[in-house]
Amino acid sequence: MIEVERLGEVTRIKMGREYEGRVLYWTAAYLVDGLLIDTGCPHTADELTGFLEGRHLDLAVNTHHHEDHVGANHLLQQRFKVRVMASREAALLIGQPLQLHPYQELVWGQPVPTKVDILAHRVETRNHHFEVMATPGHCPDHVSLVEMARGWCFTGDLFISREPKAMRPEEDVHEIARSMGKLLELPAARLTLFTGLGNVVKDGRAALEGCIDYIRALSRKAKELEAEGFSIGEMVNRLFGRESILAGLTGGHISSENVVRALLRPEA
Ligand SMILES: [Zn+2]
């Protein structure tokens, strides 16, 4: 299923696999001035390319290599001969089959490996300049695209919510906070976040500041609990009340326990 909404110059395309009449998990791509930011998941690749048929599309960029951000790369290249770009680290991963958990195959699907070009520091469209900012943390190859004059900030999965409570095991929560700090240092007067889940956050600065404060406070508490001898499971209960429902749904791949483990890792 796809849901399209025009938000001024930016078109938001929310996509998700329908299962018994419900979408399991939304993911989003954005189309602005001929630039497509992320390409959704493999299960919705046909619908996305169908929507893009006949529209102005010059270039696609993947914010990172995850299956719900690169899923239509192959079809876009095949049908429209569109150029797809990603960071150097992401391009390597996008070029090979991903190791997915069964729930990932069910919800998003296995992307066809594609050859994509390497992003430079800037992406130019007819009317806009987008700065490519390395924003690792969610994964090492993650970038965000920022249109400084408009204050648009396409953050992929860097910002999921102001108070993230569950993560994948490879996520580095301290690195996420540092990457958000980098975005806050940008000279743009205001930032609007366009997230990989399809949320558009008007006061992006406050959201990023709030998330950084939350991570710092959580990190302090986790280290205190560790010093007091609490187990990881007990720390999950103390910090979040209980383990995230996502842990059960994803076989433990996305969990609060992963957040606690990431909080306790030494900061680089
Ligand atoms: Zn991701």
XYZ file of N, CA and C and ligand atoms in Angstrom:
805
model
N 0.852 -1.193 0.000
C 0.000 0.000 0.000
C 0.893 1.249 0.000
N 0.516 2.244 -0.779
C 1.236 3.515 -0.663
C 0.246 4.648 -0.409
N 0.715 5.637 0.333
C -0.079 6.838 0.629
C 0.774 8.040 0.263
N 0.239 8.884 -0.590
C 1.027 10.007 -1.089
C 0.429 11.308 -0.575
N 1.293 12.192 -0.086
C 0.808 13.494 0.373
C 1.787 14.579 -0.063
N 1.222 15.629 -0.614
C 2.032 16.769 -1.040
C 2.196 17.707 0.155
N 3.449 17.982 0.540
C 3.716 18.871 1.670
C 4.514 20.052 1.117
N 3.854 21.013 0.501
C 4.558 22.097 -0.179
C 5.327 21.528 -1.356
N 6.616 21.811 -1.417
C 7.432 21.333 -2.551
C 7.821 19.865 -2.425
N 7.624 19.307 -1.236
C 8.045 17.926 -0.972
C 6.840 16.993 -1.045
N 6.993 15.896 -1.765
C 5.938 14.874 -1.786
C 6.381 13.708 -0.912
N 5.549 13.398 0.066
C 5.858 12.258 0.939
C 5.133 11.022 0.416
N 5.903 9.941 0.258
C 5.326 8.679 -0.217
C 5.519 7.647 0.899
N 4.447 7.353 1.620
C 4.523 6.355 2.691
C 4.161 4.992 2.100
N 4.922 3.974 2.469
C 4.731 2.645 1.894
C 4.771 1.588 2.978
N 4.000 0.540 2.774
C 4.064 -0.568 3.714
C 3.341 -1.770 3.147
N 3.796 -2.944 3.544
C 3.139 -4.161 3.083
C 1.820 -4.330 3.837
N 0.773 -4.632 3.071
C -0.535 -4.828 3.666
C -0.689 -6.293 4.044
N -1.161 -6.518 5.238
C -1.328 -7.879 5.729
C -2.672 -7.940 6.429
N -3.607 -8.702 5.870
C -4.974 -8.774 6.395
C -5.555 -7.380 6.604
N -5.375 -6.535 5.581
C -5.983 -5.208 5.588
C -5.237 -4.156 6.396
N -4.119 -4.539 7.010
C -3.369 -3.560 7.805
C -1.937 -3.454 7.305
N -1.361 -2.264 7.442
C 0.046 -2.108 7.083
C 0.876 -2.485 8.293
N 1.848 -3.375 8.071
C 2.643 -3.877 9.192
C 3.580 -2.790 9.731
N 4.158 -2.024 8.837
C 5.173 -1.063 9.270
C 5.371 -0.073 8.120
N 5.226 1.205 8.411
C 5.369 2.200 7.347
C 6.829 2.565 7.127
N 7.168 2.834 5.907
C 8.471 3.398 5.578
C 8.195 4.503 4.562
N 9.082 5.476 4.449
C 8.761 6.613 3.592
C 9.890 6.966 2.634
N 9.475 7.463 1.465
C 10.406 8.084 0.522
C 9.888 9.503 0.299
N 10.747 10.377 -0.158
C 10.346 11.757 -0.424
C 10.794 12.131 -1.827
N 9.909 12.805 -2.548
C 10.239 13.264 -3.900
C 10.229 14.780 -3.897
N 11.368 15.365 -4.263
C 11.450 16.816 -4.282
C 12.324 17.255 -5.453
N 11.748 18.043 -6.333
C 12.504 18.629 -7.450
C 13.263 17.569 -8.269
N 12.621 16.421 -8.499
C 13.253 15.373 -9.311
C 14.187 14.464 -8.539
N 14.328 14.709 -7.233
C 15.193 13.877 -6.386
C 14.318 12.986 -5.512
N 14.555 11.678 -5.572
C 13.838 10.732 -4.711
C 14.773 10.331 -3.576
N 14.340 10.564 -2.349
C 15.173 10.224 -1.190
C 14.610 8.948 -0.572
N 15.369 7.875 -0.693
C 15.020 6.502 -0.304
C 13.994 5.909 -1.271
N 13.986 4.575 -1.318
C 13.141 3.928 -2.334
C 12.198 2.875 -1.736
N 12.013 2.902 -0.408
C 11.036 2.012 0.213
C 11.510 0.567 0.267
N 10.571 -0.323 0.509
C 10.938 -1.735 0.686
C 10.622 -2.528 -0.591
N 11.225 -3.716 -0.733
C 10.966 -4.515 -1.940
C 9.484 -4.822 -2.157
N 8.736 -5.064 -1.080
C 7.322 -5.430 -1.245
C 6.486 -4.312 -1.892
N 6.942 -3.060 -1.796
C 6.164 -1.955 -2.367
C 6.852 -1.339 -3.592
N 7.882 -2.017 -4.109
C 8.665 -1.453 -5.218
C 7.797 -1.212 -6.458
N 6.888 -2.149 -6.732
C 6.011 -2.004 -7.904
C 5.099 -0.784 -7.765
N 4.520 -0.632 -6.565
C 3.607 0.490 -6.343
C 4.347 1.819 -6.437
N 5.561 1.860 -5.885
C 6.325 3.111 -5.937
C 6.661 3.470 -7.383
N 7.152 2.497 -8.141
C 7.517 2.808 -9.534
C 6.267 3.172 -10.339
N 5.142 2.544 -10.010
C 3.883 2.902 -10.669
C 3.525 4.355 -10.401
N 3.686 4.797 -9.167
C 3.391 6.187 -8.823
C 4.343 7.152 -9.549
N 5.599 6.727 -9.698
C 6.611 7.632 -10.282
C 6.529 7.716 -11.810
N 5.807 6.787 -12.410
C 5.651 6.756 -13.870
C 5.180 8.130 -14.374
N 5.931 8.719 -15.278
C 5.523 9.986 -15.877
C 5.837 11.212 -15.023
N 6.388 11.020 -13.831
C 6.734 12.185 -12.996
C 8.189 12.585 -13.205
N 8.499 13.795 -12.764
C 9.866 14.307 -12.884
C 10.773 13.571 -11.893
N 11.686 12.762 -12.422
C 12.605 12.001 -11.571
C 13.968 11.946 -12.248
N 14.953 12.589 -11.632
C 16.297 12.612 -12.205
C 17.258 11.688 -11.472
N 17.034 11.534 -10.159
C 18.051 10.887 -9.325
C 17.406 10.330 -8.061
N 17.916 9.199 -7.588
C 17.475 8.662 -6.289
C 18.687 8.524 -5.381
N 18.472 8.783 -4.089
C 19.537 8.639 -3.092
C 19.034 7.718 -1.988
N 19.870 6.789 -1.552
C 19.550 5.943 -0.399
C 20.254 6.532 0.820
N 19.502 6.797 1.889
C 20.146 7.345 3.102
C 21.025 6.293 3.777
N 20.667 5.009 3.620
C 21.490 3.919 4.152
C 21.062 2.609 3.497
N 21.764 1.534 3.833
C 21.605 0.297 3.050
C 20.422 -0.569 3.473
N 19.692 -0.228 4.528
C 18.649 -1.140 5.039
C 17.572 -1.417 3.994
N 16.982 -2.625 4.136
C 16.063 -3.163 3.126
C 14.829 -2.297 2.893
N 14.465 -1.477 3.894
C 13.270 -0.638 3.726
C 13.617 0.746 3.163
N 14.854 0.907 2.676
C 15.281 2.190 2.099
C 15.849 2.038 0.687
N 16.062 0.778 0.263
C 16.694 0.530 -1.044
C 15.839 -0.384 -1.924
N 14.628 -0.685 -1.462
C 13.834 -1.769 -2.041
C 13.435 -1.607 -3.490
N 13.306 -0.363 -3.977
C 12.893 -0.184 -5.377
C 14.074 0.217 -6.266
N 15.300 0.196 -5.735
C 16.469 0.581 -6.548
C 16.483 -0.147 -7.892
N 16.336 -1.471 -7.789
C 16.464 -2.305 -8.985
C 15.409 -1.932 -10.035
N 14.150 -1.809 -9.596
C 13.072 -1.484 -10.545
C 13.244 -0.084 -11.127
N 13.689 0.854 -10.296
C 13.886 2.232 -10.778
C 14.963 2.268 -11.859
N 16.022 1.510 -11.638
C 17.105 1.461 -12.637
C 16.611 0.786 -13.914
N 15.856 -0.291 -13.710
C 15.391 -1.071 -14.857
C 14.361 -0.298 -15.686
N 13.355 0.274 -15.012
C 12.244 0.900 -15.740
C 12.560 2.295 -16.240
N 13.250 3.077 -15.396
C 13.450 4.499 -15.736
C 14.906 4.849 -16.024
N 15.810 3.852 -15.873
C 17.259 4.114 -16.046
C 17.703 5.244 -15.121
N 17.080 5.321 -13.967
C 17.407 6.429 -13.065
C 18.705 6.108 -12.320
N 19.497 7.146 -12.105
C 20.754 6.983 -11.375
C 20.421 6.908 -9.880
N 21.017 5.934 -9.176
C 20.819 5.801 -7.727
C 22.169 6.005 -7.056
N 22.180 6.756 -5.952
C 23.432 7.057 -5.260
C 23.305 6.771 -3.767
N 24.451 6.485 -3.150
C 24.494 6.239 -1.703
C 25.922 6.495 -1.244
N 26.124 6.491 0.075
C 27.482 6.683 0.583
C 28.354 5.498 0.134
N 29.659 5.692 0.180
C 30.583 4.635 -0.266
C 30.339 3.339 0.524
N 30.165 3.483 1.861
C 29.967 2.303 2.717
C 28.640 1.624 2.389
N 27.605 2.453 2.148
C 26.288 1.888 1.842
C 26.314 1.191 0.484
N 27.007 1.780 -0.496
C 27.032 1.233 -1.857
C 27.563 -0.201 -1.855
N 28.573 -0.462 -1.023
C 29.134 -1.817 -0.926
C 28.074 -2.807 -0.458
N 27.304 -2.409 0.543
C 26.292 -3.299 1.124
C 25.085 -3.465 0.200
N 24.736 -2.392 -0.519
C 23.576 -2.425 -1.425
C 23.874 -3.344 -2.625
N 25.165 -3.515 -2.895
C 25.585 -4.335 -4.032
C 25.574 -5.829 -3.754
N 25.256 -6.225 -2.535
C 25.237 -7.655 -2.218
C 23.966 -8.013 -1.457
N 23.611 -9.322 -1.453
C 22.383 -9.700 -0.726
C 22.537 -9.407 0.769
N 21.472 -8.903 1.388
C 21.514 -8.599 2.819
C 21.170 -9.860 3.614
N 21.762 -9.978 4.773
C 21.408 -11.072 5.689
C 20.199 -10.604 6.490
N 19.035 -11.146 6.188
C 17.827 -10.668 6.854
C 17.262 -11.704 7.815
N 16.619 -11.215 8.855
C 15.859 -12.077 9.768
C 14.515 -12.409 9.101
N 13.880 -13.506 9.518
C 12.585 -13.870 8.895
C 11.559 -12.731 8.959
N 11.494 -11.984 10.061
C 10.493 -10.914 10.143
C 10.794 -9.802 9.118
N 12.079 -9.577 8.828
C 12.437 -8.549 7.840
C 11.980 -8.971 6.440
N 12.134 -10.275 6.148
C 11.675 -10.779 4.846
C 10.165 -10.640 4.734
N 9.471 -10.908 5.849
C 8.011 -10.843 5.860
C 7.535 -9.393 5.699
N 8.109 -8.488 6.485
C 7.608 -7.107 6.526
C 8.085 -6.311 5.313
N 9.360 -6.444 4.972
C 9.931 -5.590 3.928
C 10.343 -6.340 2.658
N 10.949 -7.520 2.835
C 11.400 -8.293 1.676
C 12.881 -8.138 1.417
N 13.403 -9.040 0.596
C 14.846 -9.038 0.272
C 15.083 -8.170 -0.972
N 15.847 -7.094 -0.857
C 16.099 -6.260 -2.045
C 16.998 -6.972 -3.061
N 16.771 -6.693 -4.339
C 17.695 -7.166 -5.378
C 18.970 -6.334 -5.241
N 20.148 -6.971 -5.107
C 21.387 -6.184 -5.018
C 21.545 -5.275 -6.232
N 21.923 -4.034 -6.009
C 22.057 -3.101 -7.134
C 23.388 -2.366 -7.051
N 23.854 -1.970 -8.226
C 25.078 -1.174 -8.295
C 24.653 0.290 -8.235
N 25.121 0.983 -7.221
C 24.751 2.407 -7.112
C 26.018 3.254 -7.109
N 25.883 4.510 -7.477
C 27.026 5.417 -7.540
C 27.288 6.035 -6.166
N 28.524 6.542 -6.019
C 28.938 7.092 -4.720
C 28.552 8.576 -4.635
N 27.951 8.923 -3.523
C 27.545 10.317 -3.307
C 28.754 11.218 -3.094
N 28.670 12.418 -3.604
C 29.666 13.445 -3.268
C 29.142 14.211 -2.046
N 29.706 15.372 -1.756
C 29.263 16.120 -0.573
C 27.971 16.870 -0.820
N 27.601 16.971 -2.091
C 26.450 17.781 -2.426
C 25.624 17.119 -3.519
N 24.325 17.292 -3.475
C 23.457 16.850 -4.565
C 22.749 18.096 -5.087
N 22.840 18.299 -6.401
C 22.202 19.473 -7.008
C 20.959 19.029 -7.769
N 19.860 19.716 -7.548
C 18.692 19.515 -8.403
C 18.472 20.835 -9.154
N 17.399 20.917 -9.949
C 17.213 22.142 -10.751
C 17.159 23.395 -9.881
N 16.482 23.283 -8.743
C 16.229 24.478 -7.914
C 16.831 24.442 -6.517
N 17.474 23.333 -6.171
C 17.946 23.205 -4.779
C 19.336 22.584 -4.702
N 20.014 22.894 -3.571
C 21.281 22.210 -3.241
C 21.043 21.415 -1.969
N 21.453 20.177 -1.963
C 21.328 19.331 -0.772
C 22.736 18.967 -0.287
N 23.023 19.327 0.962
C 24.296 18.921 1.564
C 24.145 17.471 2.011
N 25.179 16.665 1.732
C 25.172 15.273 2.183
C 25.986 15.207 3.471
N 25.319 14.903 4.564
C 25.999 14.874 5.869
C 26.125 13.423 6.333
N 27.350 13.009 6.677
C 27.516 11.673 7.274
C 26.883 11.709 8.659
N 25.885 10.867 8.884
C 25.206 10.840 10.186
C 25.105 9.386 10.689
N 26.261 8.780 11.004
C 26.250 7.383 11.447
C 25.605 7.227 12.822
N 25.370 5.973 13.201
C 24.787 5.683 14.513
C 23.713 4.617 14.377
N 22.679 4.929 13.580
C 21.676 3.901 13.249
C 22.395 2.751 12.520
N 23.293 3.120 11.614
C 24.261 2.190 11.013
C 25.428 3.053 10.529
N 26.598 2.438 10.307
C 27.780 3.266 10.001
C 27.697 4.019 8.671
N 26.886 3.524 7.715
C 26.877 4.107 6.362
C 25.801 5.172 6.168
N 25.183 5.604 7.235
C 24.002 6.477 7.145
C 24.368 7.932 6.791
N 23.607 8.520 5.850
C 23.748 9.954 5.562
C 22.375 10.630 5.697
N 22.438 11.949 5.938
C 21.229 12.776 5.895
C 21.431 13.810 4.805
N 20.332 14.257 4.195
C 20.398 15.278 3.144
C 19.748 16.556 3.666
N 20.480 17.660 3.552
C 19.974 18.899 4.115
C 19.913 19.982 3.047
N 18.748 20.583 2.898
C 18.571 21.735 2.008
C 18.546 22.959 2.920
N 19.699 23.637 2.961
C 19.921 24.673 3.978
C 18.953 25.842 3.850
N 18.700 26.296 2.620
C 17.864 27.488 2.440
C 16.440 27.248 2.945
N 15.946 26.041 2.743
C 14.580 25.706 3.183
C 14.545 25.131 4.597
N 15.713 24.688 5.101
C 15.746 24.034 6.415
C 15.203 22.620 6.382
N 15.183 21.998 5.187
C 14.700 20.614 5.082
C 15.828 19.665 5.471
N 15.498 18.701 6.286
C 16.496 17.763 6.745
C 15.936 16.345 6.601
N 16.420 15.620 5.604
C 15.927 14.263 5.336
C 16.826 13.310 6.123
N 16.293 12.789 7.234
C 17.136 12.128 8.225
C 17.095 10.605 8.174
N 16.476 10.006 7.175
C 16.448 8.538 7.116
C 15.995 7.972 8.454
N 16.788 7.059 9.009
C 16.434 6.463 10.307
C 17.288 7.009 11.444
N 17.937 8.162 11.234
C 18.718 8.743 12.343
C 17.785 9.139 13.484
N 16.704 9.832 13.154
C 15.734 10.253 14.171
C 14.475 9.420 13.977
N 14.209 8.542 14.943
C 13.008 7.700 14.846
C 11.932 8.261 15.751
N 12.315 8.645 16.957
C 11.390 9.335 17.850
C 12.227 10.097 18.868
N 11.570 10.986 19.606
C 12.290 11.789 20.577
C 12.821 10.921 21.724
N 12.130 9.830 22.003
C 12.557 8.949 23.095
C 12.610 7.493 22.605
N 13.647 7.149 21.825
C 13.714 5.770 21.312
C 13.839 4.765 22.454
N 13.068 3.687 22.356
C 13.050 2.688 23.437
C 13.467 1.305 22.950
N 13.698 1.164 21.660
C 14.117 -0.138 21.123
C 15.021 0.102 19.917
N 16.010 -0.761 19.759
C 16.980 -0.606 18.665
C 17.451 -1.957 18.168
N 18.100 -1.904 16.996
C 18.793 -3.084 16.477
C 20.125 -3.225 17.237
N 20.707 -4.449 17.267
C 21.932 -4.631 18.065
C 23.118 -3.813 17.567
N 23.148 -3.525 16.264
C 24.319 -2.821 15.721
C 24.228 -1.302 15.885
N 23.127 -0.805 16.441
C 22.990 0.650 16.555
C 23.880 1.186 17.688
N 24.453 2.353 17.442
C 25.337 2.997 18.413
C 24.651 4.271 18.897
N 24.084 4.182 20.086
C 23.242 5.273 20.567
C 24.047 6.564 20.811
N 25.295 6.419 21.232
C 26.125 7.613 21.455
C 26.465 8.293 20.116
N 26.720 7.448 19.111
C 27.003 7.979 17.773
C 25.756 8.681 17.202
N 24.594 8.133 17.485
C 23.339 8.764 17.050
C 23.258 10.168 17.644
N 23.555 10.297 18.932
C 23.503 11.613 19.591
C 24.525 12.571 18.966
N 25.719 12.051 18.670
C 26.746 12.914 18.038
C 26.288 13.377 16.647
N 25.685 12.466 15.883
C 25.222 12.838 14.535
C 24.105 13.881 14.615
N 23.229 13.733 15.594
C 22.169 14.742 15.765
C 22.793 16.089 16.139
N 23.837 16.036 16.966
C 24.553 17.266 17.343
C 25.134 17.961 16.121
N 25.615 17.156 15.157
C 26.173 17.734 13.916
C 25.097 18.503 13.150
N 23.898 17.946 13.120
C 22.806 18.625 12.401
C 22.446 19.931 13.104
N 22.531 19.923 14.445
C 22.186 21.140 15.201
C 23.206 22.258 14.966
N 24.427 21.877 14.575
C 25.455 22.904 14.312
C 25.279 23.571 12.961
N 24.376 23.074 12.138
C 24.182 23.666 10.803
C 23.656 25.094 10.929
N 24.045 25.953 9.990
C 23.609 27.354 10.077
C 22.131 27.592 9.747
N 21.413 26.564 9.326
C 19.997 26.774 8.973
C 19.229 27.293 10.198
N 18.428 28.327 9.999
C 17.711 28.951 11.118
C 16.725 27.969 11.738
N 16.067 27.195 10.872
C 15.119 26.205 11.401
C 15.312 24.918 10.614
N 14.960 23.833 11.232
C 15.090 22.541 10.567
C 13.751 21.816 10.621
N 13.321 21.309 9.477
C 12.171 20.413 9.449
C 12.703 19.025 9.156
N 12.392 18.063 10.022
C 12.873 16.700 9.810
C 11.858 15.912 8.992
N 12.347 15.243 7.969
C 11.532 14.312 7.177
C 12.109 12.929 7.471
N 11.395 12.123 8.254
C 12.002 10.887 8.756
C 11.676 9.682 7.874
N 12.460 8.648 8.075
C 12.300 7.411 7.309
C 11.002 6.673 7.603
N 10.367 7.000 8.710
C 9.068 6.393 9.024
C 7.926 7.212 8.452
N 8.248 8.405 7.922
C 7.212 9.237 7.319
C 6.717 10.352 8.231
N 7.362 10.534 9.377
C 6.967 11.661 10.235
C 7.662 12.927 9.760
N 6.906 14.019 9.739
C 7.490 15.314 9.393
C 7.459 16.156 10.668
N 8.658 16.509 11.152
C 8.777 17.189 12.447
C 9.150 18.639 12.179
N 8.184 19.524 12.407
C 8.381 20.941 12.057
C 9.490 21.585 12.892
N 9.443 21.422 14.218
C 10.509 21.996 15.033
C 11.600 20.950 15.231
N 12.366 20.767 14.164
C 13.389 19.723 14.176
C 14.481 19.980 15.193
N 14.809 21.257 15.399
C 15.867 21.565 16.375
C 15.474 21.089 17.771
N 14.260 21.418 18.183
C 13.794 21.014 19.524
C 13.743 19.491 19.628
N 13.321 18.823 18.541
C 13.221 17.358 18.570
C 14.603 16.728 18.725
N 15.578 17.250 17.963
C 16.935 16.692 18.047
C 17.544 16.965 19.421
N 17.367 18.207 19.914
C 17.889 18.540 21.256
C 17.248 17.633 22.308
N 15.940 17.438 22.192
C 15.215 16.597 23.149
C 15.732 15.171 23.133
N 16.004 14.652 21.945
C 16.479 13.274 21.820
C 17.888 13.135 22.405
N 18.736 14.124 22.137
C 20.104 14.082 22.695
C 20.042 14.116 24.225
N 19.217 14.998 24.788
C 19.087 15.079 26.256
C 18.588 13.760 26.823
N 17.613 13.170 26.142
C 17.040 11.883 26.580
C 18.133 10.807 26.604
N 18.946 10.744 25.529
C 20.001 9.722 25.452
C 21.034 9.943 26.561
N 21.394 11.217 26.782
C 22.402 11.502 27.825
C 21.878 11.105 29.205
N 20.620 11.446 29.487
C 20.032 11.129 30.799
C 19.931 9.614 30.976
N 19.516 8.927 29.901
C 19.371 7.470 29.956
C 20.735 6.804 30.182
N 21.752 7.352 29.528
C 23.102 6.828 29.640
C 23.610 6.967 31.085
N 23.359 8.130 31.685
C 23.777 8.345 33.090
C 23.092 7.330 33.995
N 21.784 7.165 33.801
C 21.017 6.238 34.661
C 21.504 4.802 34.476
N 21.758 4.410 33.215
C 22.202 3.037 32.937
C 23.537 2.770 33.626
N 24.433 3.753 33.565
C 25.754 3.555 34.175
C 25.641 3.482 35.705
N 24.718 4.254 36.267
C 24.487 4.182 37.719
C 23.974 2.786 38.097
N 23.007 2.306 37.318
C 22.423 0.993 37.618
C 23.469 -0.110 37.464
N 24.328 0.042 36.473
C 25.389 -0.947 36.263
C 26.331 -0.968 37.479
N 26.673 0.252 37.952
C 27.572 0.356 39.109
C 26.924 -0.260 40.352
N 25.597 -0.224 40.407
C 24.889 -0.804 41.559
C 24.698 -2.311 41.415
N 25.136 -2.862 40.287
C 25.121 -4.313 40.116
C 23.856 -4.887 39.506
N 23.027 -4.049 38.890
C 21.795 -4.565 38.268
C 22.126 -5.350 36.993
N 21.341 -6.380 36.712
C 21.519 -7.139 35.468
C 20.911 -6.352 34.308
N 21.228 -6.772 33.087
C 20.695 -6.085 31.897
C 19.159 -6.110 31.917
N 18.600 -7.277 32.230
C 17.137 -7.422 32.262
C 16.508 -6.495 33.292
N 17.124 -6.402 34.446
C 16.600 -5.507 35.498
C 16.715 -4.043 35.055
N 17.794 -3.751 34.334
C 17.979 -2.366 33.861
C 16.903 -2.004 32.841
N 16.543 -2.979 31.990
C 15.466 -2.734 31.013
C 14.187 -2.356 31.755
N 13.864 -3.112 32.788
C 12.639 -2.827 33.551
C 12.713 -1.481 34.254
N 13.856 -1.181 34.823
C 14.010 0.094 35.539
C 13.935 1.299 34.590
N 14.559 1.144 33.407
C 14.633 2.301 32.493
C 13.380 2.457 31.635
N 12.769 1.324 31.258
C 11.654 1.401 30.292
C 10.344 0.808 30.812
N 10.362 0.283 32.027
C 9.139 -0.336 32.557
C 9.047 -1.801 32.202
N 9.337 -2.123 30.926
C 9.337 -3.525 30.468
C 10.019 -3.583 29.104
N 10.287 -4.788 28.653
C 10.888 -4.973 27.322
C 9.892 -4.518 26.252
N 10.394 -3.972 25.167
C 9.543 -3.497 24.072
C 8.778 -4.651 23.429
N 7.575 -4.352 22.999
C 6.762 -5.350 22.288
C 7.456 -5.789 20.992
N 8.297 -4.900 20.453
C 9.019 -5.218 19.204
C 9.986 -6.389 19.387
N 10.473 -6.565 20.610
C 11.421 -7.664 20.858
C 10.744 -9.000 20.544
N 9.497 -9.145 20.972
C 8.761 -10.376 20.695
C 8.469 -10.539 19.217
N 8.113 -9.446 18.564
C 7.730 -9.509 17.151
C 8.923 -9.752 16.225
N 10.119 -9.361 16.678
C 11.304 -9.440 15.804
C 12.296 -10.508 16.268
N 11.855 -11.397 17.133
C 12.756 -12.433 17.641
C 13.941 -11.828 18.388
N 13.724 -10.688 19.013
C 14.779 -10.050 19.809
C 15.703 -9.141 19.005
N 15.471 -9.015 17.688
C 16.375 -8.187 16.872
C 16.250 -6.712 17.210
N 15.005 -6.249 17.417
C 14.795 -4.849 17.837
C 14.298 -4.904 19.285
N 15.092 -4.379 20.207
C 14.713 -4.540 21.618
C 15.233 -3.395 22.483
N 14.648 -3.300 23.694
C 15.140 -2.341 24.687
C 16.466 -2.830 25.257
N 16.612 -4.144 25.309
C 17.882 -4.693 25.801
C 19.048 -4.181 24.946
N 18.834 -4.104 23.631
C 19.882 -3.563 22.753
C 20.206 -2.107 23.092
N 19.177 -1.339 23.486
C 19.421 0.068 23.867
C 20.312 0.091 25.103
N 19.978 -0.740 26.095
C 20.768 -0.755 27.337
C 22.212 -1.152 27.032
N 22.379 -2.192 26.219
C 23.742 -2.633 25.888
C 24.515 -1.518 25.176
N 23.827 -0.800 24.291
C 24.484 0.304 23.562
C 24.823 1.458 24.513
N 23.953 1.713 25.479
C 24.212 2.798 26.443
C 25.450 2.503 27.273
N 25.672 1.211 27.557
C 26.778 0.835 28.450
C 28.112 0.692 27.722
N 28.058 0.628 26.368
C 29.309 0.525 25.615
C 30.122 1.804 25.827
N 31.454 1.690 25.905
C 32.241 2.910 26.072
C 32.054 3.850 24.893
N 31.992 5.138 25.170
C 31.814 6.117 24.083
C 33.113 6.280 23.325
N 33.024 6.337 21.993
C 34.240 6.484 21.172
C 34.839 7.867 21.379
Zn 17.344 1.684 8.896
